[in-house]
Short mmCIF file of C-alpha atoms in Angstrom, two decimals:
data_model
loop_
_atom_site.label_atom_id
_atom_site.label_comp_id
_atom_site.label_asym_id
_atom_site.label_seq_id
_atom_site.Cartn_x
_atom_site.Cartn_y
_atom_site.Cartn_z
CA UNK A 106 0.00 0.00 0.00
CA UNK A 107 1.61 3.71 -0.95
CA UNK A 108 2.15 5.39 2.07
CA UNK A 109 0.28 9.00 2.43
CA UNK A 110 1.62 11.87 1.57
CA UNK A 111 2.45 14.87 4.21
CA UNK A 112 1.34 18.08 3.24
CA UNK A 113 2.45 20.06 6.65
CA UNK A 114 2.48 23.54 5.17
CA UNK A 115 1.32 25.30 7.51
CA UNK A 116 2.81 24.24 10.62
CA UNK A 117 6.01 24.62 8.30
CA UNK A 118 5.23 28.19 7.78
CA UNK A 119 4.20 28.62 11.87
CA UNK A 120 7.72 27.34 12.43
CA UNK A 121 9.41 29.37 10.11
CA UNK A 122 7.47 32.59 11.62
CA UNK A 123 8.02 31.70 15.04
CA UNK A 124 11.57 31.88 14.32
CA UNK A 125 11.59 35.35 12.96
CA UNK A 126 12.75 33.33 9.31
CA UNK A 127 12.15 34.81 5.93
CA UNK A 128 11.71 31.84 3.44
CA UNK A 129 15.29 32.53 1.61
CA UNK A 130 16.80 32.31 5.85
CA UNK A 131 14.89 29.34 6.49
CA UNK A 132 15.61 27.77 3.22
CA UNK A 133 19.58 28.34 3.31
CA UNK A 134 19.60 26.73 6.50
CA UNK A 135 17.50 23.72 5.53
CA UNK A 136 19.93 23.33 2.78
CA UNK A 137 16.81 23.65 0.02
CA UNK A 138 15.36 25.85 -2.46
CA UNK A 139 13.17 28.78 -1.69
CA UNK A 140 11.04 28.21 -4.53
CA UNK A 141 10.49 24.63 -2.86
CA UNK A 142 10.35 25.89 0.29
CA UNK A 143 7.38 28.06 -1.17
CA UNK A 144 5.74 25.14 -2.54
CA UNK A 145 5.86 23.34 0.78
CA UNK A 146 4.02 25.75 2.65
CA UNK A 147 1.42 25.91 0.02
CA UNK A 148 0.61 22.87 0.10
CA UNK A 149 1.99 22.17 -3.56
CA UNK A 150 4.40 19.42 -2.35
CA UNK A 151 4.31 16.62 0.64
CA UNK A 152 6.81 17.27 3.34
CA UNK A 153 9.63 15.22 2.52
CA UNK A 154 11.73 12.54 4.63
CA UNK A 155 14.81 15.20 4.01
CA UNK A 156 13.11 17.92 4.78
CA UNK A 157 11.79 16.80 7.75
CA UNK A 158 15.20 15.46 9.58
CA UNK A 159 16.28 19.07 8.98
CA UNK A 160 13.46 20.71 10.37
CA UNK A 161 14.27 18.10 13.50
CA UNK A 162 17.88 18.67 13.44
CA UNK A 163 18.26 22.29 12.94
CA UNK A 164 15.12 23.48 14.92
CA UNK A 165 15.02 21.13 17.60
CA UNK A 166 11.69 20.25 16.03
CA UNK A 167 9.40 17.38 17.15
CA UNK A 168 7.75 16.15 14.21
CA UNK A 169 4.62 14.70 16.10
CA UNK A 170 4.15 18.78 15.78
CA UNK A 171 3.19 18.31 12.15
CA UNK A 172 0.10 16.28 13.01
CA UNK A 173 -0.87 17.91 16.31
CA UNK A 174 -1.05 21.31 13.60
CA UNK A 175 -3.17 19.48 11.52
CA UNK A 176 -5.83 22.66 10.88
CA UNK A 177 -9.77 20.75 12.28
CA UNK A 178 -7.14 18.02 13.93
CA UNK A 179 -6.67 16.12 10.81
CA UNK A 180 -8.53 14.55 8.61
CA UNK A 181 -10.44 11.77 10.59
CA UNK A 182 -11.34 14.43 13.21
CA UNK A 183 -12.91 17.01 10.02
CA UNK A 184 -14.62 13.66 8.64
CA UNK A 185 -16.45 12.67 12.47
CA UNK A 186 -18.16 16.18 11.63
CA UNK A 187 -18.58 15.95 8.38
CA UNK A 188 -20.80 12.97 9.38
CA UNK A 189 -23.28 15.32 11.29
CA UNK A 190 -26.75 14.16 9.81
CA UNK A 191 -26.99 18.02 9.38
CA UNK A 192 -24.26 17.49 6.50
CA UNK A 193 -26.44 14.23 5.10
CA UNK A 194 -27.24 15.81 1.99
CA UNK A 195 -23.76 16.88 0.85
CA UNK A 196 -21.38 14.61 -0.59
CA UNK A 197 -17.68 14.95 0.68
CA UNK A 198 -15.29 12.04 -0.74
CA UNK A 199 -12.32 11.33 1.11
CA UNK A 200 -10.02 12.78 -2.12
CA UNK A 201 -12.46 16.20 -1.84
CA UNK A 202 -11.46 16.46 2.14
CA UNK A 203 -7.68 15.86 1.45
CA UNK A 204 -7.93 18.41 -1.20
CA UNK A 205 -9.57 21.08 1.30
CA UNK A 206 -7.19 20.40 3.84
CA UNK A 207 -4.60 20.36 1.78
CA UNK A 208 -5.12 24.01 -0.09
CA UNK A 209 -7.69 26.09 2.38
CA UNK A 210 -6.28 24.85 6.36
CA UNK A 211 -7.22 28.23 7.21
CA UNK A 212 -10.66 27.66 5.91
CA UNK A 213 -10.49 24.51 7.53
CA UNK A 214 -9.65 25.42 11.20
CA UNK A 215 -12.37 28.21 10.58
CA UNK A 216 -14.99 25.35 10.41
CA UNK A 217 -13.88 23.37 12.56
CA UNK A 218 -13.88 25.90 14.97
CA UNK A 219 -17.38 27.29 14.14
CA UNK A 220 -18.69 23.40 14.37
CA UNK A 221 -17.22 22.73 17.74
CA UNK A 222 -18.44 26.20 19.03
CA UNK A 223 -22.11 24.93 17.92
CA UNK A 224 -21.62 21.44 18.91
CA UNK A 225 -20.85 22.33 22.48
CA UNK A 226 -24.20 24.09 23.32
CA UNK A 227 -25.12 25.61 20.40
CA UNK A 228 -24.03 28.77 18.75
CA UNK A 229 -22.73 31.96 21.33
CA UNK A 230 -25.19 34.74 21.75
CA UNK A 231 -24.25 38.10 20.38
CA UNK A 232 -21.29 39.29 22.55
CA UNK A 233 -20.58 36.20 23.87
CA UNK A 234 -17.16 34.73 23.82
CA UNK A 235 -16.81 30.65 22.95
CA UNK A 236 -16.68 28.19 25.64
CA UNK A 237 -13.38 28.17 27.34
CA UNK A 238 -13.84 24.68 28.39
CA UNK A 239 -14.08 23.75 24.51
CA UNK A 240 -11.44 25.83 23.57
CA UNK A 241 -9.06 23.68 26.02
CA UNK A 242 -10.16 20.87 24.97
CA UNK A 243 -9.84 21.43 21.16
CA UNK A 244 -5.93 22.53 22.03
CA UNK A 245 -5.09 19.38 24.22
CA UNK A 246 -6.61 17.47 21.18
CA UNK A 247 -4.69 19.29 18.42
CA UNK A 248 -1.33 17.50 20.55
CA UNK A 249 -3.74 14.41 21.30
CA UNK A 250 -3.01 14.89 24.76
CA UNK A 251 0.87 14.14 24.58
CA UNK A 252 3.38 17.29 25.98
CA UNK A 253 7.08 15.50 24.80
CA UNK A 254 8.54 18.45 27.08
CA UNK A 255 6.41 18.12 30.33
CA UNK A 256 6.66 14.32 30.35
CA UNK A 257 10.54 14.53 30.16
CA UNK A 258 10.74 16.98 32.88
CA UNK A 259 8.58 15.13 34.97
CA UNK A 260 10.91 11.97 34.26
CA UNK A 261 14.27 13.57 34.93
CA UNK A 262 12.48 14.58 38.82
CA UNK A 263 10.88 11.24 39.10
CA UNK A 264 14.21 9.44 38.43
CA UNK A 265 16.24 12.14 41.10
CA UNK A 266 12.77 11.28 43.59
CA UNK A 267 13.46 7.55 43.02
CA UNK A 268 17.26 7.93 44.02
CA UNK A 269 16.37 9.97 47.48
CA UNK A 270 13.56 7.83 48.15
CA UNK A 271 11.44 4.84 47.54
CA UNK A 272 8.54 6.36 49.11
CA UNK A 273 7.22 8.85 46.55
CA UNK A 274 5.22 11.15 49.32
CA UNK A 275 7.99 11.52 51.21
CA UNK A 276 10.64 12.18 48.42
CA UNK A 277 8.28 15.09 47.21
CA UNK A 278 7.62 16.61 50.46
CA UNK A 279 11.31 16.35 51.24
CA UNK A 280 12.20 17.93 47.37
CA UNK A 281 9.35 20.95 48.28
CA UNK A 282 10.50 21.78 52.09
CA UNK A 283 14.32 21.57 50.89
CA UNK A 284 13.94 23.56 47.12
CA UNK A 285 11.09 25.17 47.48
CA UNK A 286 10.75 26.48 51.10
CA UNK A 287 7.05 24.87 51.10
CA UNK A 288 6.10 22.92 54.52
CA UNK A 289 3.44 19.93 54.07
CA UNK A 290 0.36 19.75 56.87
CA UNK A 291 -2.35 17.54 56.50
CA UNK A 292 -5.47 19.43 58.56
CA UNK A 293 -8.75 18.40 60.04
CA UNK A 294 -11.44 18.37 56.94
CA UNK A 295 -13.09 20.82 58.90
CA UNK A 296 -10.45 23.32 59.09
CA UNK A 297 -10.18 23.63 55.25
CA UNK A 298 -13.65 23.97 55.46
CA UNK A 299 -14.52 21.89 52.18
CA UNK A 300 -11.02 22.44 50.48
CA UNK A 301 -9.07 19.65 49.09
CA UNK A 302 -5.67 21.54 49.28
CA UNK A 303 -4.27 25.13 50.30
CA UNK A 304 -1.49 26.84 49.51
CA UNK A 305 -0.58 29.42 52.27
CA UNK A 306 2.28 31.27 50.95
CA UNK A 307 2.43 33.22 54.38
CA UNK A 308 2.95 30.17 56.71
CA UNK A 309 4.97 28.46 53.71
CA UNK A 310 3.03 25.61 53.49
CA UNK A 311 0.71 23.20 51.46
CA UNK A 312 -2.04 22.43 53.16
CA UNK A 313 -3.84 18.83 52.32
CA UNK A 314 -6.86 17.65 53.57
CA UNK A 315 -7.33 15.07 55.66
CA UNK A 316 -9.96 12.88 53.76
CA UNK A 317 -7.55 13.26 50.71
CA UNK A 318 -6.79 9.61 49.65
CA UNK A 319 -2.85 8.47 49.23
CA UNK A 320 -2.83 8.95 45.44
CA UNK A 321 -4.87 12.65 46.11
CA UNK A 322 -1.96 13.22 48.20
CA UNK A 323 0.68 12.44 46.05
CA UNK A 324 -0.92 14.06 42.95
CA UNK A 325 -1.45 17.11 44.87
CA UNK A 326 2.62 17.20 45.85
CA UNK A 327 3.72 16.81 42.59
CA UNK A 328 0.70 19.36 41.51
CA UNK A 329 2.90 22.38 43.48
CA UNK A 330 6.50 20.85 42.09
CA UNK A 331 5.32 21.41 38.50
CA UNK A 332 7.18 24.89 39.15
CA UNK A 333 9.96 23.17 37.84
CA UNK A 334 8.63 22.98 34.72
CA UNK A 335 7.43 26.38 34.39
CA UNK A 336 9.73 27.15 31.11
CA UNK A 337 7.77 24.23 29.47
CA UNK A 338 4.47 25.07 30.47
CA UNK A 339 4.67 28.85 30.10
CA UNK A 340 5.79 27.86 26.28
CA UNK A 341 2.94 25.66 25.54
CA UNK A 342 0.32 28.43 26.99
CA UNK A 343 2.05 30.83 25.00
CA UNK A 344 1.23 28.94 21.88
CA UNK A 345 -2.16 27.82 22.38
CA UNK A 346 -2.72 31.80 21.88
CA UNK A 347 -5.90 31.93 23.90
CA UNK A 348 -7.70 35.30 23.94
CA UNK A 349 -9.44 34.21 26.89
CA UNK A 350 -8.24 34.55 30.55
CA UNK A 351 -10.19 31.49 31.65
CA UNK A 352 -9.24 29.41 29.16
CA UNK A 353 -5.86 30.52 29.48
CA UNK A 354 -5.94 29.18 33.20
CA UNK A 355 -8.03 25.95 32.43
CA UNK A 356 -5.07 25.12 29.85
CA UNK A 357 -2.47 25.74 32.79
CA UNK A 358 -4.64 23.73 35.53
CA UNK A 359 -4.19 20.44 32.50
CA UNK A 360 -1.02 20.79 32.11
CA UNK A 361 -0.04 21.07 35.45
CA UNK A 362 -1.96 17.67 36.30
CA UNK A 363 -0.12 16.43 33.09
CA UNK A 364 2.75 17.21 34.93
CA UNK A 365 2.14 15.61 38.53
CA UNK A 366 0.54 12.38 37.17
CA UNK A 367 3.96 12.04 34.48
CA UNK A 368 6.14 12.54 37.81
CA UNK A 369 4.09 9.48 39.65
CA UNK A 370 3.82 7.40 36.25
CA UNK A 371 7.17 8.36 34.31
CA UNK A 372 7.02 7.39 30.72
CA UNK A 373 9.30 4.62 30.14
CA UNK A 374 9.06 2.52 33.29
CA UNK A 375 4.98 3.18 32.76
CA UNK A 376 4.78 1.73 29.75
CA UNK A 377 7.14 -0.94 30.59
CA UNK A 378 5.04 -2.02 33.13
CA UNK A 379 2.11 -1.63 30.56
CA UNK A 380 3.43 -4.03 28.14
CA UNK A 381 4.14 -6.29 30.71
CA UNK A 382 1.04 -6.99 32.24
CA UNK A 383 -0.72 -6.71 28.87
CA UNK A 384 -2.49 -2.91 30.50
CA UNK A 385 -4.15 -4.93 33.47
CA UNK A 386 -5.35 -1.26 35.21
CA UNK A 387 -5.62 -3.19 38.43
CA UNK A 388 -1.57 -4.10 38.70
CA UNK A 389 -0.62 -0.76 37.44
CA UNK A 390 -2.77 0.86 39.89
CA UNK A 391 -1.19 -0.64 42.98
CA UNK A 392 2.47 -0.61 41.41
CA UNK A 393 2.41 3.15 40.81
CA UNK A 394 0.39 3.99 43.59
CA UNK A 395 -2.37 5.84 41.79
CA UNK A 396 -6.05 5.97 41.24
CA UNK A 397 -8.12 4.46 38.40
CA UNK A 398 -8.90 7.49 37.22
CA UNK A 399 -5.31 8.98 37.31
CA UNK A 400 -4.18 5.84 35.09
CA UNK A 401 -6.85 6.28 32.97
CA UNK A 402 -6.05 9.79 32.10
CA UNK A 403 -2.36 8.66 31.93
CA UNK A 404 -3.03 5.51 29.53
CA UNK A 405 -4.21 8.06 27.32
CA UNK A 406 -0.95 9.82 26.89
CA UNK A 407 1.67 7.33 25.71
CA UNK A 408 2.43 8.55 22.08
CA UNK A 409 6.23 9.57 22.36
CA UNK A 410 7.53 8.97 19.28
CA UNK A 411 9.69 5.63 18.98
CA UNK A 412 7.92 4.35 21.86
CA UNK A 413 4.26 4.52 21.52
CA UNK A 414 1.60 2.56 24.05
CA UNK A 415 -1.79 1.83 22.48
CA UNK A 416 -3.93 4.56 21.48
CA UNK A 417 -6.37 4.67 24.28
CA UNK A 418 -9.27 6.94 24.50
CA UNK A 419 -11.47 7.79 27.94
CA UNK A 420 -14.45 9.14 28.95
CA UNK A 421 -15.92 10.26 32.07
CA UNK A 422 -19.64 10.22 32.63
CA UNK A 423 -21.49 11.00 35.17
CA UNK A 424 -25.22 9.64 36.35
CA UNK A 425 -27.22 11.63 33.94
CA UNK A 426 -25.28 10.46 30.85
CA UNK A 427 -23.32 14.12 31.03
CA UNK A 428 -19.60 14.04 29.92
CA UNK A 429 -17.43 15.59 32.14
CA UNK A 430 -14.10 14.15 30.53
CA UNK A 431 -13.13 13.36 27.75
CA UNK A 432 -9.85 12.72 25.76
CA UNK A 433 -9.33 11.17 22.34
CA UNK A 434 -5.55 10.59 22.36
CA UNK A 435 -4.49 9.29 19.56
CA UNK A 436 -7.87 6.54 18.96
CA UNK A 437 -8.90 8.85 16.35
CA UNK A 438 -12.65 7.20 18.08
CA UNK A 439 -15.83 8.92 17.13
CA UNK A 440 -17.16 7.60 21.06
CA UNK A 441 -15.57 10.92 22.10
CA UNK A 442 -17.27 13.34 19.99
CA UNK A 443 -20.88 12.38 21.27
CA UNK A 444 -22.90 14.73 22.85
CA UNK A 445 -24.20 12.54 25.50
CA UNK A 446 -22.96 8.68 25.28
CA UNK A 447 -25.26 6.01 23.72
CA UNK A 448 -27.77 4.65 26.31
CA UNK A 449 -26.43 1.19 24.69
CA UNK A 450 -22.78 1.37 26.13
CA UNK A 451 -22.78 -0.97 29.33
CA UNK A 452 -20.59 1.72 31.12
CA UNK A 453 -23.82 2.43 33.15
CA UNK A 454 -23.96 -1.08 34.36
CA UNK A 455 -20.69 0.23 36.04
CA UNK A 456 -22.36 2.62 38.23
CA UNK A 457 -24.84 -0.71 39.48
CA UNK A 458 -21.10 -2.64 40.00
CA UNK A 459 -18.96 -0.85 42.38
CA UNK A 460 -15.31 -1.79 42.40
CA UNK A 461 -15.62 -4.30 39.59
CA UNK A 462 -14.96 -3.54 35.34
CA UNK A 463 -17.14 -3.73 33.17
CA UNK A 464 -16.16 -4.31 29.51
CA UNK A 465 -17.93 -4.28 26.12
CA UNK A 466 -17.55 -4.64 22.42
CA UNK A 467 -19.09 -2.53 20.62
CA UNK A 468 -19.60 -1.45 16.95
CA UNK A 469 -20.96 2.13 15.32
CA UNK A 470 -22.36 2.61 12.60
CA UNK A 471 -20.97 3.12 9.00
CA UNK A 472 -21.07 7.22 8.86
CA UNK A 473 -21.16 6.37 5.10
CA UNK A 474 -23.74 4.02 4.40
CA UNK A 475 -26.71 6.20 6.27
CA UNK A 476 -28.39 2.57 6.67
CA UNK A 477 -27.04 1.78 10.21
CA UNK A 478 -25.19 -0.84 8.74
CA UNK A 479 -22.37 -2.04 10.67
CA UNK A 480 -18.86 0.23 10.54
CA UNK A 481 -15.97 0.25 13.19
CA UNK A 482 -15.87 -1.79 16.23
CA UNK A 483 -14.23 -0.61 19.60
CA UNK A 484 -13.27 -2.30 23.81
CA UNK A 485 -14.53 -0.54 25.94
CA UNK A 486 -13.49 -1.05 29.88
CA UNK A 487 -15.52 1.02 32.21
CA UNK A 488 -15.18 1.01 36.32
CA UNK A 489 -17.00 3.71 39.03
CA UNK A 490 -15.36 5.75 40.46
CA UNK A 491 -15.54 8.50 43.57
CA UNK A 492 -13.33 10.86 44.27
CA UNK A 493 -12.13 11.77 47.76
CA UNK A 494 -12.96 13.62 50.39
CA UNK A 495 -15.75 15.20 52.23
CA UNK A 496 -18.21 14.56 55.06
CA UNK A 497 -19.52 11.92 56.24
CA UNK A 498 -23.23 11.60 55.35
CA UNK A 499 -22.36 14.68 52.31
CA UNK A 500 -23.48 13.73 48.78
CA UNK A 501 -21.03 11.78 47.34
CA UNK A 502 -19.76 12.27 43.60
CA UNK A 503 -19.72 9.29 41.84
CA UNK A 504 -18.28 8.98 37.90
CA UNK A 505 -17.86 6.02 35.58
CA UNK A 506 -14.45 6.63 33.71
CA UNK A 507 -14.54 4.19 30.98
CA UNK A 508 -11.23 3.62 28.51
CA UNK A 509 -11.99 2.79 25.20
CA UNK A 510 -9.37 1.13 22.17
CA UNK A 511 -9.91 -0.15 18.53
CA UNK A 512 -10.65 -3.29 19.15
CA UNK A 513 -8.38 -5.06 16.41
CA UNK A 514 -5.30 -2.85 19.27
CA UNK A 515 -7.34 -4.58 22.22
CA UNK A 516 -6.90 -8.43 21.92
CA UNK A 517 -3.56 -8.51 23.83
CA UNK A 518 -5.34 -6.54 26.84
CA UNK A 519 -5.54 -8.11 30.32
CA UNK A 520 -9.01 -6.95 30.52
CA UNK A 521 -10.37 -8.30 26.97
CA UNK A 522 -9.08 -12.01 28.17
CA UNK A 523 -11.63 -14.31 27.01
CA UNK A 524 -13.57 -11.82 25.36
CA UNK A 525 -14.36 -13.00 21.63
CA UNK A 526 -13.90 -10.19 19.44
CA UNK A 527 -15.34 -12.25 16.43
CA UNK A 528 -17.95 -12.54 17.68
CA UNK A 529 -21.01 -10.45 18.15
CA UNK A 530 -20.91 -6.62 19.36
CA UNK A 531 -23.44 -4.11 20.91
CA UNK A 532 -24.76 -1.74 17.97
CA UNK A 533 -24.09 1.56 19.14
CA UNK A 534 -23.99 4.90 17.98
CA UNK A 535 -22.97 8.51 18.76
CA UNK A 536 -26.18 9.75 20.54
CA UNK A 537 -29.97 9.39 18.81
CA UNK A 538 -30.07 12.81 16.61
CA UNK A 539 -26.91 11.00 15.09
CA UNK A 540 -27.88 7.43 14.74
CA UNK A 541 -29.56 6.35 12.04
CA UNK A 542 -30.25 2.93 13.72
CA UNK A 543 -33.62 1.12 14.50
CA UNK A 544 -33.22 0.85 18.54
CA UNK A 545 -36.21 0.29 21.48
CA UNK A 546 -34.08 2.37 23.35
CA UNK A 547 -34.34 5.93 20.85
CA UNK A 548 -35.52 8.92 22.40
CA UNK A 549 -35.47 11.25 19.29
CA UNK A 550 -35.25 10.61 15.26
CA UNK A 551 -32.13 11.51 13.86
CA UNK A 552 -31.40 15.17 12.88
CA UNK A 553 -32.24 15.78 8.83
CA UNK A 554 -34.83 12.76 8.87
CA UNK A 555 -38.50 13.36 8.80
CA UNK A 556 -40.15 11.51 11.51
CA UNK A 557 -42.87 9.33 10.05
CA UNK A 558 -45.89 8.81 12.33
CA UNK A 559 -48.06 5.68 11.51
CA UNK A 560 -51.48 5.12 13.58
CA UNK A 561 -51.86 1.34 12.22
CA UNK A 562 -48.29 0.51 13.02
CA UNK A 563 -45.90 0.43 15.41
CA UNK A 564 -41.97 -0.37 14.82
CA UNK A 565 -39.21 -1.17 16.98
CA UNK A 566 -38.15 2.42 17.39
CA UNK A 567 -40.66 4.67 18.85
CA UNK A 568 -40.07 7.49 16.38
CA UNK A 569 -40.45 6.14 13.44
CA UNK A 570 -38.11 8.57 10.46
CA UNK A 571 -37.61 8.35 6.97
CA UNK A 572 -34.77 6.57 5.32
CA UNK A 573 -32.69 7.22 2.31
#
């Protein structure tokens, strides 16, 4: 099979103007052409193999850059909304997307933006600013949720932590009294007075709540020593450009958490321990001393380049079907881009099952056929979860984070053991205004169909819609 062709043009020509470079300067040093140089960033020839060891050698330039640029996120994220039933009546081949991408990424980003705007609540009201929430999320996306920088800082302290100590509280609340002048006091839960943590700059200490679990405690630790990777993180808020304060500080909050859960799992001896215990969640949950939900998140990181983990992606729903989380990675899964998760997934058997997994194979819909005819199928592992702290007789938050994977990428999982992935699979889709499936469990038709309404017959589905 030919391999695709790169056309990178414009995070070529962000590179180039990030380094103050005029296209003869940047050209002379790459040792090419101008006039090719031109044609690059216009999208009028790939990115070649060459080309691209300079840009790495002579920029310090991580090419995994090239695809997080991708204007929309690439071309499987533009075609998830291209398959918006609102788009049902417009034809876009795959060679007519490539095309677009390729000659108008402006144009591109411009819908893609404009989509995700309306897809997260609908469009803004005059004078009102997009959703800063989205806007985060679209920029973790755009590097699928992998910071090359912040998980080798975190993995130069976790190795120096290791050395001092084998006890990874201890190392980091020796590392913040002795470098950082920062004091650690757990407190009565009543004294923080429903705070999880506290940073009292007068008294020079970190404050941690009492009901805080040991991986809360740990997390919130290496939370505070992520000022040793402020170079790092002030350069990737920098670039994410936000025009928005809140957004701005959202974006800083992530990768700051990026940060402390890289320094509790560091890379390589995480996904060592991955590969070795074929991703059993349990094992590396009690060997790195961390929550489900903080390996969950991590799990969905591992994309350094030349040593990859599977492409994970997770979700975290709450009791009313409401995402509160969610991270593609590099899954490329159209499970993240629901609205509100099919009613079909068994993750909300996990709420039911405290403590135990729950997994599922599952298969959407062909975005194509517009039949409901069967398309790609996907594991899904999904546990509950709670997180720490508060009162004792207080209403308790309660989550089901489930991890998702391609399932042809799943078959070596601890989790999918005896699991037959040949078999049959749950018929799902991405929320009922974008299924196109007959299902006893729909609660609207699907957008762009007329709903048919029959008095002498009644069909599987309670709304009844046209079909092709």
């Amino acid at each position: 099979m030919a391999e695709r062709k790169l056309f990178a043009g414009h995070a070529v020509r962000r590179l180039r103007r990030g380094q103050g470079l005029t296209q003869a300067a940047m050209a002379e040093m790459l040792g090419v052409s101008a006039s090719y140089l031109n044609l690059v960033e216009r999208n009028q020839r790939p990115l070649s193999a060459t080309l691209l060891l300079g840009l790495a050698q002579t920029f310090d330039f991580d090419p995994r850059a090239l695809a997080a640029g991708e204007p929309g996120g690439g071309e499987e994220a533009m075609r998830r909304r291209l398959a918006d039933p609102l788009f049902a009546d417009i034809e876009i081949d795959r060679a007519e997307l490539t095309e677009w991408l390729a000659g108008a990424p402006g144009g591109a980003e411009a819908f893609a933006r404009a989509y995700d705007r309306g897809a997260g609540g609908g469009a803004a009201l005059p004078g009102e600013g997009e959703d800063p929430g989205m806007a985060v999320r679209r920029e973790v996306e755009r590097w699928r949720n992998h910071f090359a920088d912040l998980d080798a800082a975190a993995e130069a302290l976790a190795d120096e932590l290791r050395i001092a100590s084998s006890d990874p509280f201890g190392a980091m609340a020796e590392r913040l009294r002795v470098k950082h002048q920062l004091a650690i006091r757990v407190l009565p839960i009543e004294v923080l007075s429903g705070l999880r943590t506290r940073l009292d700059l007068h008294a020079r200490q970190l404050q941690l709540s009492e009901a805080l679990d040991p991986p809360s405690r740990v997390f919130a630790l290496g939370r505070h020593l992520a000022v040793e990777a402020r170079n790092e993180i002030d350069a990737l808020v920098r670039g994410a450009g936000f025009a928005d304060r809140v957004a701005e500080r959202l974006y800083r909050r992530h990768l700051v958490g990026y940060f402390a859960a890289a320094a509790m799992m560091p890379y390589a001896r995480f996904l060592r321990a991955c590969e070795a215990t074929g991703y059993d969640l349990e094992l590396l949950r009690r060997r790195f001393g961390a929550s489900a939900e903080q390996v969950a998140h991590r799990l969905t990181t591992l994309q350094r380049v030349g040593a990859r983990g599977l492409p994970f992606f997770m979700l975290r729903i709450d009791r009313a079907g409401q995402v509160s989380k969610r991270f593609a990675g590099a899954s490329g899964s159209p499970l993240v881009e629901s609205l509100v998760p099919c009613p079909l997934l068994d993750a909300y058997a996990a709420f039911q099952r405290a403590d135990e997994r729950v997994v599922q194979l599952v298969e959407l819909e062909d975005p194509g056929s517009g039949s409901g005819t069967g398309g790609s199928r996907w594991f899904t592992s999904s546990r509950c979860v709670s997180p720490p702290g508060g009162w004792a007789g207080a209403v308790k938050a309660r989550f089901v984070v489930t991890l998702g994977l391609a399932a042809e990428a799943a078959k070596g999982l601890a989790a999918a053991r005896g699991l037959d992935f040949g078999g049959e699979a749950t018929p799902v889709g991405l929320g009922c205004r974008a299924c196109t499936r007959e299902c006893p469990q729909r609660s609207a038709a699907p957008a762009g169909r007329a709903m048919l309404v029959n008095e002498r017959e009644a069909g599987v589905s309670p709304f009844g819609f046209a079909g092709d």
